[in-house]
Amino acid sequence: MAEFFETLMLVCFGLSWPISVVKSYKSCTAQGKSLMFELAIFVGYICGICSKFMAGNINYVLVLYIINLVMVSTDILLYVRNRKLDMDGAAQENFA
């Protein structure tokens, strides 16, 4: 039963990441995003994956952790890209 609720938690969290990734990609700005927040979630998923291996409880739930980790990683990379775009735009405004 515990795995069922862990799966539901990961699915609920996982549903938000594709939306966040698309929004980050389309907006081309890092405004409104928190790198520290995303890094904390990234570390949380890494800890969840490590706990699965350490407990020897490798099952289908591990796949959800990995999918969520990939989505958070993608959003972090988009944050870095968008932050650079923000800085380039600010530099152009200051130059003009």
Coordinates of N, CA, C and O in Angstrom, one line a residue:
M1 N 0.8 -1.2 0.0 CA 0.0 0.0 0.0 C 0.9 1.3 0.0 O 0.5 2.3 -0.6
A2 N 2.0 1.2 0.7 CA 2.9 2.4 0.7 C 3.4 2.7 -0.7 O 3.5 3.9 -1.0
E3 N 3.7 1.7 -1.5 CA 4.2 2.0 -2.9 C 3.1 2.7 -3.7 O 3.3 3.5 -4.5
F4 N 1.8 2.3 -3.4 CA 0.7 2.9 -4.1 C 0.7 4.4 -3.9 O 0.5 5.2 -4.8
F5 N 0.8 4.8 -2.6 CA 0.7 6.2 -2.2 C 2.0 7.0 -2.7 O 1.9 8.1 -3.1
E6 N 3.1 6.3 -2.7 CA 4.3 6.9 -3.2 C 4.2 7.1 -4.7 O 4.6 8.2 -5.2
T7 N 3.6 6.2 -5.4 CA 3.3 6.3 -6.8 C 2.4 7.5 -7.1 O 2.6 8.3 -8.0
L8 N 1.3 7.6 -6.3 CA 0.4 8.7 -6.5 C 1.1 10.1 -6.2 O 0.8 11.0 -7.0
M9 N 1.9 10.1 -5.2 CA 2.7 11.4 -4.9 C 3.6 11.7 -6.1 O 3.6 12.9 -6.6
L10 N 4.3 10.8 -6.7 CA 5.2 11.0 -7.8 C 4.4 11.4 -9.1 O 4.8 12.3 -9.8
V11 N 3.2 10.8 -9.3 CA 2.4 11.2 -10.4 C 1.9 12.6 -10.3 O 1.9 13.4 -11.2
C12 N 1.4 12.9 -9.1 CA 0.9 14.3 -8.9 C 2.0 15.3 -9.1 O 1.8 16.3 -9.7
F13 N 3.1 15.1 -8.5 CA 4.3 16.0 -8.7 C 4.7 16.0 -10.2 O 5.0 17.1 -10.8
G14 N 4.7 14.8 -10.8 CA 5.1 14.7 -12.1 C 4.3 15.4 -13.2 O 4.7 15.8 -14.2
L15 N 3.0 15.5 -12.9 CA 2.1 16.2 -13.8 C 2.4 17.7 -14.0 O 2.2 18.3 -15.0
S16 N 3.0 18.3 -13.0 CA 3.3 19.7 -13.0 C 4.6 20.0 -13.8 O 4.7 21.1 -14.4
W17 N 5.5 19.1 -13.9 CA 6.8 19.4 -14.6 C 6.7 19.6 -16.1 O 7.3 20.5 -16.6
P18 N 5.9 18.8 -16.8 CA 5.8 19.2 -18.2 C 5.3 20.5 -18.5 O 5.7 21.3 -19.4
I19 N 4.3 20.9 -17.7 CA 3.7 22.3 -17.8 C 4.8 23.3 -17.5 O 4.9 24.3 -18.2
S20 N 5.6 23.1 -16.5 CA 6.6 24.1 -16.1 C 7.7 24.2 -17.2 O 8.2 25.2 -17.5
V21 N 8.0 23.0 -17.8 CA 9.0 23.0 -18.8 C 8.6 23.8 -20.1 O 9.3 24.6 -20.6
V22 N 7.3 23.5 -20.5 CA 6.8 24.2 -21.6 C 6.7 25.7 -21.4 O 7.1 26.5 -22.2
K23 N 6.3 26.1 -20.2 CA 6.2 27.5 -19.8 C 7.6 28.2 -19.8 O 7.8 29.3 -20.4
S24 N 8.6 27.5 -19.3 CA 9.9 28.0 -19.3 C 10.5 28.1 -20.7 O 11.1 29.1 -21.0
Y25 N 10.2 27.2 -21.5 CA 10.7 27.2 -22.9 C 10.0 28.4 -23.7 O 10.7 29.1 -24.4
K26 N 8.7 28.5 -23.6 CA 8.0 29.6 -24.3 C 8.3 31.0 -23.8 O 8.3 31.9 -24.6
S27 N 8.4 31.1 -22.5 CA 8.5 32.5 -21.9 C 9.9 33.1 -22.2 O 10.0 34.3 -22.3
C28 N 10.9 32.3 -22.4 CA 12.3 32.8 -22.6 C 12.7 33.8 -21.5 O 13.5 34.7 -21.8
T29 N 12.2 33.6 -20.3 CA 12.7 34.5 -19.2 C 12.7 33.6 -17.9 O 12.0 32.7 -17.8
A30 N 13.6 34.0 -17.0 CA 13.8 33.3 -15.8 C 13.0 33.9 -14.7 O 13.0 33.5 -13.5
Q31 N 12.4 35.0 -15.0 CA 11.6 35.8 -14.0 C 10.4 34.9 -13.5 O 9.8 34.2 -14.2
G32 N 10.3 34.9 -12.2 CA 9.2 34.1 -11.5 C 9.7 32.7 -11.2 O 8.9 31.9 -10.7
K33 N 10.9 32.3 -11.6 CA 11.5 31.0 -11.3 C 12.5 31.1 -10.1 O 13.1 32.1 -10.0
S34 N 12.6 30.0 -9.4 CA 13.6 30.0 -8.3 C 14.5 28.8 -8.6 O 14.1 27.6 -8.5
L35 N 15.8 29.1 -8.8 CA 16.8 28.0 -9.0 C 16.9 27.2 -7.8 O 17.0 26.0 -7.8
M36 N 16.9 27.9 -6.6 CA 17.1 27.1 -5.3 C 16.0 26.2 -5.1 O 16.2 25.0 -4.7
F37 N 14.8 26.6 -5.4 CA 13.6 25.7 -5.3 C 13.8 24.5 -6.2 O 13.6 23.3 -5.8
E38 N 14.1 24.7 -7.4 CA 14.3 23.6 -8.4 C 15.4 22.6 -8.0 O 15.3 21.4 -8.1
L39 N 16.5 23.2 -7.5 CA 17.6 22.4 -7.0 C 17.3 21.6 -5.8 O 17.7 20.4 -5.7
A40 N 16.4 22.1 -4.9 CA 16.0 21.4 -3.7 C 15.1 20.2 -4.2 O 15.3 19.1 -3.6
I41 N 14.3 20.4 -5.2 CA 13.5 19.3 -5.7 C 14.4 18.3 -6.4 O 14.2 17.0 -6.2
F42 N 15.3 18.7 -7.1 CA 16.3 17.8 -7.8 C 17.0 16.9 -6.8 O 17.0 15.7 -6.9
V43 N 17.5 17.5 -5.7 CA 18.1 16.8 -4.6 C 17.1 15.8 -4.0 O 17.5 14.7 -3.7
G44 N 15.9 16.2 -3.8 CA 14.9 15.3 -3.2 C 14.7 14.1 -4.1 O 14.6 13.0 -3.5
Y45 N 14.6 14.3 -5.4 CA 14.4 13.1 -6.3 C 15.7 12.2 -6.2 O 15.5 11.0 -6.3
I46 N 16.9 12.8 -6.2 CA 18.1 12.0 -6.1 C 18.0 11.2 -4.8 O 18.4 10.0 -4.8
C47 N 17.6 11.8 -3.7 CA 17.5 11.1 -2.4 C 16.5 10.0 -2.5 O 16.7 8.9 -2.0
G48 N 15.3 10.2 -3.2 CA 14.3 9.2 -3.4 C 14.9 8.0 -4.2 O 14.6 6.8 -3.8
I49 N 15.7 8.3 -5.2 CA 16.3 7.2 -6.0 C 17.3 6.4 -5.1 O 17.3 5.2 -5.2
C50 N 18.1 7.2 -4.4 CA 19.1 6.5 -3.5 C 18.4 5.6 -2.5 O 18.9 4.5 -2.2
S51 N 17.3 6.1 -1.9 CA 16.6 5.3 -0.9 C 16.1 4.0 -1.5 O 16.1 2.9 -0.9
K52 N 15.6 4.0 -2.8 CA 15.2 2.8 -3.5 C 16.3 1.8 -3.6 O 16.1 0.6 -3.3
F53 N 17.5 2.3 -4.0 CA 18.6 1.3 -4.1 C 19.1 0.8 -2.8 O 19.4 -0.3 -2.6
M54 N 19.2 1.7 -1.8 CA 19.7 1.3 -0.5 C 18.8 0.3 0.2 O 19.2 -0.6 0.9
A55 N 17.5 0.5 0.0 CA 16.5 -0.4 0.6 C 16.3 -1.7 -0.2 O 15.7 -2.7 0.2
G56 N 17.0 -1.7 -1.4 CA 16.8 -2.9 -2.3 C 15.4 -3.0 -2.8 O 14.9 -4.1 -3.1
N57 N 14.7 -1.9 -2.8 CA 13.3 -1.9 -3.2 C 13.2 -1.3 -4.6 O 12.5 -0.3 -4.9
I58 N 13.8 -1.9 -5.6 CA 13.8 -1.4 -6.9 C 12.6 -2.0 -7.7 O 12.5 -3.2 -7.9
N59 N 11.7 -1.0 -8.0 CA 10.5 -1.5 -8.7 C 10.0 -0.4 -9.6 O 10.8 0.6 -9.9
Y60 N 8.8 -0.4 -10.1 CA 8.3 0.5 -11.1 C 8.3 2.0 -10.6 O 8.3 2.9 -11.4
V61 N 8.3 2.2 -9.3 CA 8.2 3.5 -8.7 C 9.6 4.3 -9.1 O 9.6 5.5 -9.3
L62 N 10.6 3.5 -9.2 CA 11.9 4.1 -9.6 C 11.8 4.8 -10.9 O 12.5 5.8 -11.1
V63 N 11.1 4.2 -11.8 CA 10.9 4.8 -13.2 C 10.3 6.2 -13.0 O 10.7 7.2 -13.7
L64 N 9.3 6.4 -12.1 CA 8.7 7.7 -11.9 C 9.7 8.7 -11.3 O 9.7 9.9 -11.7
Y65 N 10.5 8.2 -10.4 CA 11.5 9.1 -9.9 C 12.5 9.6 -11.0 O 12.8 10.8 -11.1
I66 N 12.8 8.7 -11.9 CA 13.8 9.1 -12.9 C 13.1 10.0 -13.9 O 13.7 11.0 -14.4
I67 N 11.9 9.7 -14.3 CA 11.1 10.6 -15.2 C 11.0 12.0 -14.6 O 11.3 13.0 -15.3
N68 N 10.7 12.1 -13.3 CA 10.6 13.4 -12.7 C 11.9 14.1 -12.6 O 12.0 15.3 -12.8
L69 N 13.0 13.3 -12.3 CA 14.3 13.9 -12.3 C 14.7 14.5 -13.6 O 15.3 15.6 -13.7
V70 N 14.4 13.8 -14.7 CA 14.7 14.3 -16.0 C 13.9 15.6 -16.3 O 14.5 16.5 -16.9
M71 N 12.7 15.6 -15.9 CA 11.9 16.9 -16.1 C 12.4 18.0 -15.3 O 12.5 19.1 -15.9
V72 N 12.8 17.8 -14.1 CA 13.3 18.9 -13.3 C 14.7 19.3 -13.8 O 14.9 20.5 -13.9
S73 N 15.5 18.4 -14.3 CA 16.8 18.7 -14.9 C 16.6 19.6 -16.1 O 17.3 20.6 -16.4
T74 N 15.6 19.2 -16.9 CA 15.3 20.0 -18.1 C 14.8 21.4 -17.8 O 15.3 22.4 -18.4
D75 N 14.0 21.5 -16.7 CA 13.6 22.9 -16.3 C 14.7 23.7 -15.7 O 14.8 24.9 -15.9
I76 N 15.7 23.0 -15.1 CA 16.9 23.7 -14.6 C 17.7 24.2 -15.7 O 18.2 25.4 -15.7
L77 N 17.9 23.4 -16.7 CA 18.6 23.8 -17.9 C 18.0 25.0 -18.6 O 18.6 25.9 -19.1
L78 N 16.6 25.0 -18.7 CA 15.9 26.1 -19.3 C 16.0 27.3 -18.5 O 16.1 28.4 -19.0
Y79 N 16.1 27.2 -17.1 CA 16.3 28.3 -16.3 C 17.6 29.0 -16.6 O 17.7 30.2 -16.7
V80 N 18.7 28.2 -16.7 CA 20.0 28.7 -17.1 C 20.0 29.4 -18.4 O 20.5 30.5 -18.6
R81 N 19.4 28.8 -19.4 CA 19.2 29.4 -20.7 C 18.5 30.7 -20.6 O 18.9 31.8 -21.2
N82 N 17.3 30.7 -19.9 CA 16.5 31.9 -19.8 C 17.2 33.0 -19.0 O 17.0 34.2 -19.3
R83 N 18.0 32.6 -18.0 CA 18.7 33.6 -17.2 C 19.7 34.3 -18.1 O 19.9 35.6 -18.1
K84 N 20.4 33.6 -19.0 CA 21.3 34.2 -19.9 C 20.6 35.1 -20.9 O 21.1 36.2 -21.2
L85 N 19.4 34.7 -21.4 CA 18.6 35.5 -22.3 C 18.2 36.8 -21.6 O 18.3 37.9 -22.2
D86 N 17.9 36.7 -20.3 CA 17.5 37.9 -19.5 C 18.7 38.8 -19.4 O 18.6 40.1 -19.6
M87 N 19.9 38.3 -19.1 CA 21.1 39.1 -19.0 C 21.5 39.7 -20.3 O 21.9 40.9 -20.3
D88 N 21.4 39.0 -21.4 CA 21.7 39.5 -22.7 C 20.7 40.6 -23.1 O 21.2 41.7 -23.6
G89 N 19.5 40.5 -22.8 CA 18.5 41.5 -23.1 C 18.7 42.8 -22.2 O 18.6 43.9 -22.7
A90 N 19.1 42.6 -21.0 CA 19.4 43.8 -20.1 C 20.7 44.5 -20.6 O 20.7 45.7 -20.6
A91 N 21.6 43.7 -21.1 CA 22.9 44.3 -21.6 C 22.6 45.1 -22.9 O 23.1 46.2 -23.1
Q92 N 21.7 44.6 -23.7 CA 21.4 45.3 -24.9 C 20.6 46.6 -24.6 O 20.8 47.6 -25.3
E93 N 19.7 46.6 -23.6 CA 19.0 47.8 -23.2 C 19.9 48.8 -22.7 O 19.8 50.0 -22.9
N94 N 20.9 48.4 -21.9 CA 21.9 49.3 -21.3 C 22.8 49.9 -22.4 O 23.3 51.0 -22.3
F95 N 23.1 49.1 -23.4 CA 24.0 49.6 -24.5 C 23.3 50.6 -25.4 O 23.9 51.5 -25.9
A96 N 22.0 50.4 -25.6 CA 21.3 51.3 -26.5 C 21.0 52.6 -26.0 O 21.3 53.4 -25.3

